[in-house]
CSV table of C-alpha atoms and ligand atoms in Angstrom, one decimal:
chain,number,residue,atom,x,y,z
A,1,UNK,CA,77.8,83.0,132.5
A,2,UNK,CA,77.7,81.0,129.5
A,3,UNK,CA,78.9,77.6,130.1
A,4,UNK,CA,81.3,77.5,127.1
A,5,UNK,CA,83.0,80.2,128.6
A,6,UNK,CA,84.5,78.2,131.2
A,7,UNK,CA,85.8,75.9,127.9
A,8,UNK,CA,89.3,76.9,126.0
A,9,UNK,CA,89.6,78.4,122.9
A,10,UNK,CA,90.9,75.3,121.3
A,11,UNK,CA,88.2,73.0,122.4
A,12,UNK,CA,85.3,75.5,121.4
A,13,UNK,CA,87.5,75.5,117.8
A,14,UNK,CA,86.9,71.7,117.4
A,15,UNK,CA,83.1,71.6,118.0
A,16,UNK,CA,81.8,74.6,116.4
A,17,UNK,CA,80.1,74.2,113.6
A,18,UNK,CA,80.4,77.9,111.8
A,19,UNK,CA,84.3,77.7,110.0
A,20,UNK,CA,84.7,81.4,110.8
A,21,UNK,CA,84.2,81.0,114.6
A,22,UNK,CA,86.7,78.1,114.2
A,23,UNK,CA,89.4,80.0,112.7
A,24,UNK,CA,88.6,83.3,115.2
A,25,UNK,CA,89.3,80.3,118.0
A,26,UNK,CA,92.9,79.1,116.2
A,27,UNK,CA,93.7,81.9,115.5
A,28,UNK,CA,93.9,83.0,119.6
A,29,UNK,CA,94.6,79.9,120.8
A,30,UNK,CA,98.1,80.2,118.2
A,31,UNK,CA,98.8,83.4,118.8
A,32,UNK,CA,97.6,83.2,123.0
A,33,UNK,CA,95.7,86.8,122.1
A,34,UNK,CA,92.3,88.1,122.3
A,35,UNK,CA,93.1,91.0,121.4
A,36,UNK,CA,90.6,93.1,119.0
A,37,UNK,CA,92.3,96.8,118.6
A,38,UNK,CA,89.8,99.1,117.4
A,39,UNK,CA,91.7,101.1,115.1
A,40,UNK,CA,90.0,104.4,114.4
A,41,UNK,CA,92.4,106.4,113.2
A,42,UNK,CA,91.4,108.9,110.2
A,43,UNK,CA,93.5,107.7,107.3
A,44,UNK,CA,94.9,104.8,105.6
A,45,UNK,CA,98.4,105.3,106.5
A,46,UNK,CA,97.9,105.3,109.6
A,47,UNK,CA,95.9,102.2,109.4
A,48,UNK,CA,98.1,100.3,107.5
A,49,UNK,CA,100.9,101.1,109.8
A,50,UNK,CA,98.8,100.1,113.3
A,51,UNK,CA,98.1,96.8,111.4
A,52,UNK,CA,101.4,96.1,110.4
A,53,UNK,CA,102.8,96.6,114.0
A,54,UNK,CA,100.2,95.3,115.9
A,55,UNK,CA,99.5,92.7,113.8
A,56,UNK,CA,101.9,90.1,115.7
A,57,UNK,CA,99.7,90.8,118.9
A,58,UNK,CA,96.3,91.1,118.0
A,59,UNK,CA,93.7,88.2,117.2
A,60,UNK,CA,91.1,91.0,115.0
A,61,UNK,CA,91.2,94.5,114.0
A,62,UNK,CA,88.0,96.6,114.0
A,63,UNK,CA,87.4,99.6,111.5
A,64,UNK,CA,85.3,102.3,110.4
A,65,UNK,CA,86.3,102.0,107.2
A,66,UNK,CA,84.0,104.9,106.5
A,67,UNK,CA,86.0,107.5,109.1
A,68,UNK,CA,88.7,107.4,106.6
A,69,UNK,CA,89.6,110.4,104.7
A,70,UNK,CA,91.8,109.1,102.4
A,71,UNK,CA,89.9,105.5,101.3
A,72,UNK,CA,90.5,103.7,98.3
A,73,UNK,CA,90.3,100.3,97.1
A,74,UNK,CA,94.1,99.5,97.6
A,75,UNK,CA,93.5,100.8,101.3
A,76,UNK,CA,91.2,97.6,101.7
A,77,UNK,CA,93.2,95.3,99.3
A,78,UNK,CA,96.6,96.3,101.9
A,79,UNK,CA,94.6,95.5,105.0
A,80,UNK,CA,94.0,92.5,103.5
A,81,UNK,CA,97.5,91.3,102.5
A,82,UNK,CA,98.0,92.8,106.6
A,83,UNK,CA,95.2,90.1,107.8
A,84,UNK,CA,97.3,87.3,105.8
A,85,UNK,CA,100.6,88.5,106.7
A,86,UNK,CA,100.1,88.5,110.4
A,87,UNK,CA,97.2,86.2,110.6
A,88,UNK,CA,94.5,88.3,112.3
A,89,UNK,CA,90.6,88.8,111.0
A,90,UNK,CA,88.9,92.2,110.1
A,91,UNK,CA,85.6,93.0,111.3
A,92,UNK,CA,83.9,96.3,110.1
A,93,UNK,CA,81.8,97.9,113.2
A,94,UNK,CA,79.4,99.6,110.5
A,95,UNK,CA,76.9,98.7,112.9
A,96,UNK,CA,74.1,98.1,110.1
A,97,UNK,CA,70.5,99.5,111.2
A,98,UNK,CA,67.8,99.9,108.7
A,99,UNK,CA,65.5,97.5,106.7
A,100,UNK,CA,66.8,94.2,104.6
A,101,UNK,CA,66.8,95.7,101.5
A,102,UNK,CA,68.9,98.7,102.2
A,103,UNK,CA,71.1,97.0,104.4
A,104,UNK,CA,71.7,94.5,101.2
A,105,UNK,CA,72.7,97.1,99.7
A,106,UNK,CA,74.9,98.3,102.0
A,107,UNK,CA,77.2,95.5,103.3
A,108,UNK,CA,77.2,94.5,99.7
A,109,UNK,CA,78.8,96.7,96.5
A,110,UNK,CA,77.9,100.5,97.6
A,111,UNK,CA,81.2,102.5,97.5
A,112,UNK,CA,82.4,100.4,100.8
A,113,UNK,CA,82.4,96.9,99.4
A,114,UNK,CA,82.1,95.9,103.1
A,115,UNK,CA,81.0,92.0,102.2
A,116,UNK,CA,84.3,91.4,100.4
A,117,UNK,CA,87.5,92.3,102.8
A,118,UNK,CA,85.8,92.6,106.1
A,119,UNK,CA,85.2,88.8,107.5
A,120,UNK,CA,83.2,90.2,110.4
A,121,UNK,CA,80.4,92.9,110.3
A,122,UNK,CA,77.7,93.8,113.4
A,123,UNK,CA,74.5,94.7,113.6
A,124,UNK,CA,71.4,96.6,115.6
A,125,UNK,CA,68.2,94.7,116.1
A,126,UNK,CA,66.3,98.0,116.2
A,127,UNK,CA,64.5,96.9,112.8
A,128,UNK,CA,63.3,93.4,114.4
A,129,UNK,CA,64.4,89.7,112.5
A,130,UNK,CA,64.3,90.8,109.5
A,131,UNK,CA,67.9,92.9,109.1
A,132,UNK,CA,69.7,89.7,110.2
A,133,UNK,CA,67.7,87.8,107.7
A,134,UNK,CA,68.7,90.2,104.4
A,135,UNK,CA,72.4,90.0,105.9
A,136,UNK,CA,72.8,86.6,106.2
A,137,UNK,CA,70.8,85.4,102.6
A,138,UNK,CA,73.6,88.3,101.6
A,139,UNK,CA,76.6,86.3,102.7
A,140,UNK,CA,75.3,82.9,102.2
A,141,UNK,CA,74.0,83.9,98.2
A,142,UNK,CA,75.3,80.7,96.0
A,143,UNK,CA,77.3,83.3,93.6
A,144,UNK,CA,79.2,84.9,97.0
A,145,UNK,CA,82.5,83.7,97.2
A,146,UNK,CA,83.5,84.4,100.5
A,147,UNK,CA,80.3,83.1,102.3
A,148,UNK,CA,82.5,80.6,104.9
A,149,UNK,CA,84.0,83.7,106.3
A,150,UNK,CA,81.9,85.7,106.9
A,151,UNK,CA,79.9,86.8,110.4
A,152,UNK,CA,78.0,88.4,112.0
A,153,UNK,CA,78.2,89.9,115.9
A,154,UNK,CA,74.7,90.9,116.8
A,155,UNK,CA,74.9,94.4,118.8
A,156,UNK,CA,73.2,92.9,122.1
A,157,UNK,CA,74.1,95.8,124.1
A,158,UNK,CA,76.0,99.1,124.1
A,159,UNK,CA,78.7,100.4,126.5
A,160,UNK,CA,77.6,103.9,126.7
A,161,UNK,CA,75.9,105.6,129.2
A,162,UNK,CA,72.3,105.5,129.5
A,163,UNK,CA,72.2,103.1,126.4
A,164,UNK,CA,68.2,101.4,125.5
A,165,UNK,CA,70.4,98.5,124.7
A,166,UNK,CA,69.0,96.1,127.0
A,167,UNK,CA,66.3,93.9,128.4
A,168,UNK,CA,64.2,92.8,125.8
A,169,UNK,CA,65.7,94.3,123.3
A,170,UNK,CA,69.2,91.8,124.8
A,171,UNK,CA,66.6,88.9,125.1
A,172,UNK,CA,65.8,88.8,121.3
A,173,UNK,CA,69.3,89.3,119.9
A,174,UNK,CA,70.0,86.2,121.6
A,175,UNK,CA,66.8,84.4,119.8
A,176,UNK,CA,67.9,86.1,116.1
A,177,UNK,CA,71.7,84.5,117.5
A,178,UNK,CA,69.7,81.0,118.2
A,179,UNK,CA,68.1,81.5,114.7
A,180,UNK,CA,70.6,82.6,112.7
A,181,UNK,CA,73.4,80.3,113.7
A,182,UNK,CA,74.8,79.4,110.6
A,183,UNK,CA,75.8,83.2,110.2
A,184,UNK,CA,75.4,84.9,113.8
A,185,UNK,CA,79.4,84.2,115.2
A,186,UNK,CA,77.9,86.0,118.7
A,187,UNK,CA,77.6,89.5,120.1
A,188,UNK,CA,78.7,92.9,121.3
A,189,UNK,CA,77.8,92.9,125.0
A,190,UNK,CA,79.4,93.7,128.2
A,191,UNK,CA,79.2,90.2,129.3
A,192,UNK,CA,78.6,86.9,128.5
A,193,UNK,CA,74.3,86.7,127.7
A,194,UNK,CA,74.5,83.0,129.1
A,195,UNK,CA,71.3,84.1,131.3
A,196,UNK,CA,69.2,84.2,128.0
A,197,UNK,CA,70.6,80.5,127.0
A,198,UNK,CA,68.2,77.3,127.6
A,199,UNK,CA,70.4,74.8,128.3
A,200,UNK,CA,69.4,72.7,126.1
A,201,UNK,CA,69.3,74.9,123.1
A,202,UNK,CA,72.5,76.9,124.4
A,203,UNK,CA,74.6,77.8,120.9
A,204,UNK,CA,78.6,79.0,121.3
A,205,UNK,CA,78.0,82.2,120.9
A,206,UNK,CA,81.6,84.2,120.8
A,207,UNK,CA,81.2,87.6,123.1
A,208,UNK,CA,83.2,90.6,122.0
A,209,UNK,CA,83.2,93.4,124.6
A,210,UNK,CA,84.4,96.9,124.1
A,211,UNK,CA,84.8,99.9,126.4
A,212,UNK,CA,88.2,98.3,127.8
A,213,UNK,CA,90.8,100.6,128.8
A,214,UNK,CA,93.9,99.9,131.5
A,215,UNK,CA,93.9,103.6,132.6
A,216,UNK,CA,90.6,105.0,131.9
A,217,UNK,CA,87.4,104.9,133.3
A,218,UNK,CA,85.3,107.0,130.8
A,219,UNK,CA,85.7,109.8,128.5
A,220,UNK,CA,83.7,112.7,127.9
A,221,UNK,CA,81.0,111.7,125.6
A,222,UNK,CA,79.8,109.0,127.4
A,223,UNK,CA,81.8,106.0,126.9
A,224,UNK,CA,82.1,103.3,130.3
A,225,UNK,CA,85.6,101.2,130.4
A,226,UNK,CA,86.4,98.3,132.1
A,227,UNK,CA,89.5,96.3,132.4
A,228,UNK,CA,90.4,93.5,130.5
A,229,UNK,CA,90.7,91.3,133.8
A,230,UNK,CA,86.8,92.7,134.3
A,231,UNK,CA,85.7,92.0,130.6
A,232,UNK,CA,86.7,88.8,130.6
A,233,UNK,CA,85.5,88.0,134.0
A,234,UNK,CA,82.2,88.9,133.1
A,235,UNK,CA,82.6,87.3,129.7
A,236,UNK,CA,84.3,88.5,127.2
A,237,UNK,CA,86.1,86.1,124.5
A,238,UNK,CA,87.6,88.9,122.5
A,239,UNK,CA,88.8,92.3,124.4
A,240,UNK,CA,88.0,95.4,122.1
A,241,UNK,CA,90.3,98.5,122.9
A,242,UNK,CA,91.0,101.6,121.1
A,243,UNK,CA,92.3,104.5,122.1
A,244,UNK,CA,94.3,102.4,125.2
A,245,UNK,CA,96.5,101.3,122.3
A,246,UNK,CA,96.5,103.2,119.3
A,247,UNK,CA,96.3,106.4,121.0
A,248,UNK,CA,99.1,106.2,123.5
A,249,UNK,CA,102.9,106.6,123.1
A,250,UNK,CA,103.9,103.1,122.4
A,251,UNK,CA,100.9,102.0,120.8
A,252,UNK,CA,102.9,98.2,120.4
A,253,UNK,CA,103.9,98.1,123.7
A,254,UNK,CA,100.4,98.6,124.7
A,255,UNK,CA,99.0,95.8,122.7
A,256,UNK,CA,101.8,93.5,124.1
A,257,UNK,CA,100.5,94.3,127.7
A,258,UNK,CA,96.8,94.3,126.8
A,259,UNK,CA,97.5,91.0,125.2
A,260,UNK,CA,98.9,89.9,128.4
A,261,UNK,CA,96.5,90.5,130.6
A,262,UNK,CA,93.6,89.1,128.8
A,263,UNK,CA,95.5,86.3,127.9
A,264,UNK,CA,96.0,85.8,132.0
A,265,UNK,CA,92.0,86.2,132.4
A,266,UNK,CA,91.2,83.8,129.9
A,267,UNK,CA,93.6,81.1,130.8
A,268,UNK,CA,92.0,82.0,134.6
A,269,UNK,CA,88.7,82.1,133.6
A,270,UNK,CA,89.1,78.5,132.0
A,271,UNK,CA,91.0,77.1,134.9
A,272,UNK,CA,94.4,76.6,132.7
A,273,UNK,CA,96.6,79.1,135.1
A,274,UNK,CA,99.1,77.1,136.9
A,275,UNK,CA,99.8,78.2,140.5
B,301,5BU,P1,87.7,103.5,122.6
B,301,5BU,O1,88.9,104.6,122.2
B,301,5BU,O2,88.2,102.6,123.0
B,301,5BU,O3,86.8,103.9,123.8
B,301,5BU,O4,86.8,102.8,121.5
B,301,5BU,C1,85.8,101.8,121.8
B,301,5BU,C2,85.5,101.6,119.9
B,301,5BU,O5,84.3,100.3,119.8
B,301,5BU,C3,84.6,102.6,119.3
B,301,5BU,O6,85.4,102.0,117.7
B,301,5BU,C4,83.3,102.7,119.2
B,301,5BU,O7,82.8,103.1,118.1
B,301,5BU,C5,83.2,101.1,120.2
B,301,5BU,N1,82.1,101.0,120.3
B,301,5BU,C6,82.0,101.1,122.1
B,301,5BU,O8,82.9,102.0,122.5
B,301,5BU,N2,81.0,100.3,122.6
B,301,5BU,C7,80.0,100.2,121.9
B,301,5BU,O9,78.9,99.5,122.6
B,301,5BU,C8,80.1,99.9,120.9
B,301,5BU,C9,81.0,100.4,120.0
B,301,5BU,BR1,78.7,98.6,119.9
């Protein structure tokens, strides 16, 4: 476990060099939530309704914007307005995975205009270091107005059965995160990657863990779940839940329950639980 995992979000916010990381920790601390809802619905109306109803209980909304059947610029504009209203960040789970020249065009402009509305994006490092460099350059370009409000998560591990994102791939994820730490916020992984942190170089990378579900162990297509308590115990700073929240009868109650469990696990990990 990374030693930073033991520190409260507020303290990590104070010392973090990355402005978006500071903002994220501040949101978590203010709203007392480490929940990211994965809003994998397929119409704009459903997405915006979820964002508005769950907004008070979440730190981040994670989207797959390309699964919306009726996407228009108004959808992402309204999502941004809801992010302001409820103080959460937007994470587009686009999983860039291509040569630098292509991912720059996929991130900035194109049909989806991701760089204009998503605070957080993610990429696989299968193509090598160039993908991180290219995305970082786009976000840090002098004529890009939102640079201080953009960050990247490296997909260091995956939750699906038989995932090949392991070993050397995961180790290199940590190496590139260190090298591009101005832009890389941290990882999507199933645990803290502290074992790869050389003591003297340790950065404060944020761990997002997908595959969190309170009532299921997995699905028929290879997804593998763990509970909020288990994920946070293994080093997740932010837990990501999709169907466990949006696909149940009362998503608001579910979001509150994930918020409570995620927050208590965080308090326990950071030694802040009063007995
Ligand atoms: P679920 O409904 O909680 O199973 O949704 C999980 C979400 O997280 C879904 O959007 C996936 O695309 C995403 N995901 C994942 O499940 N596992 C991973 O390793 C990564 C993303 Br990376």
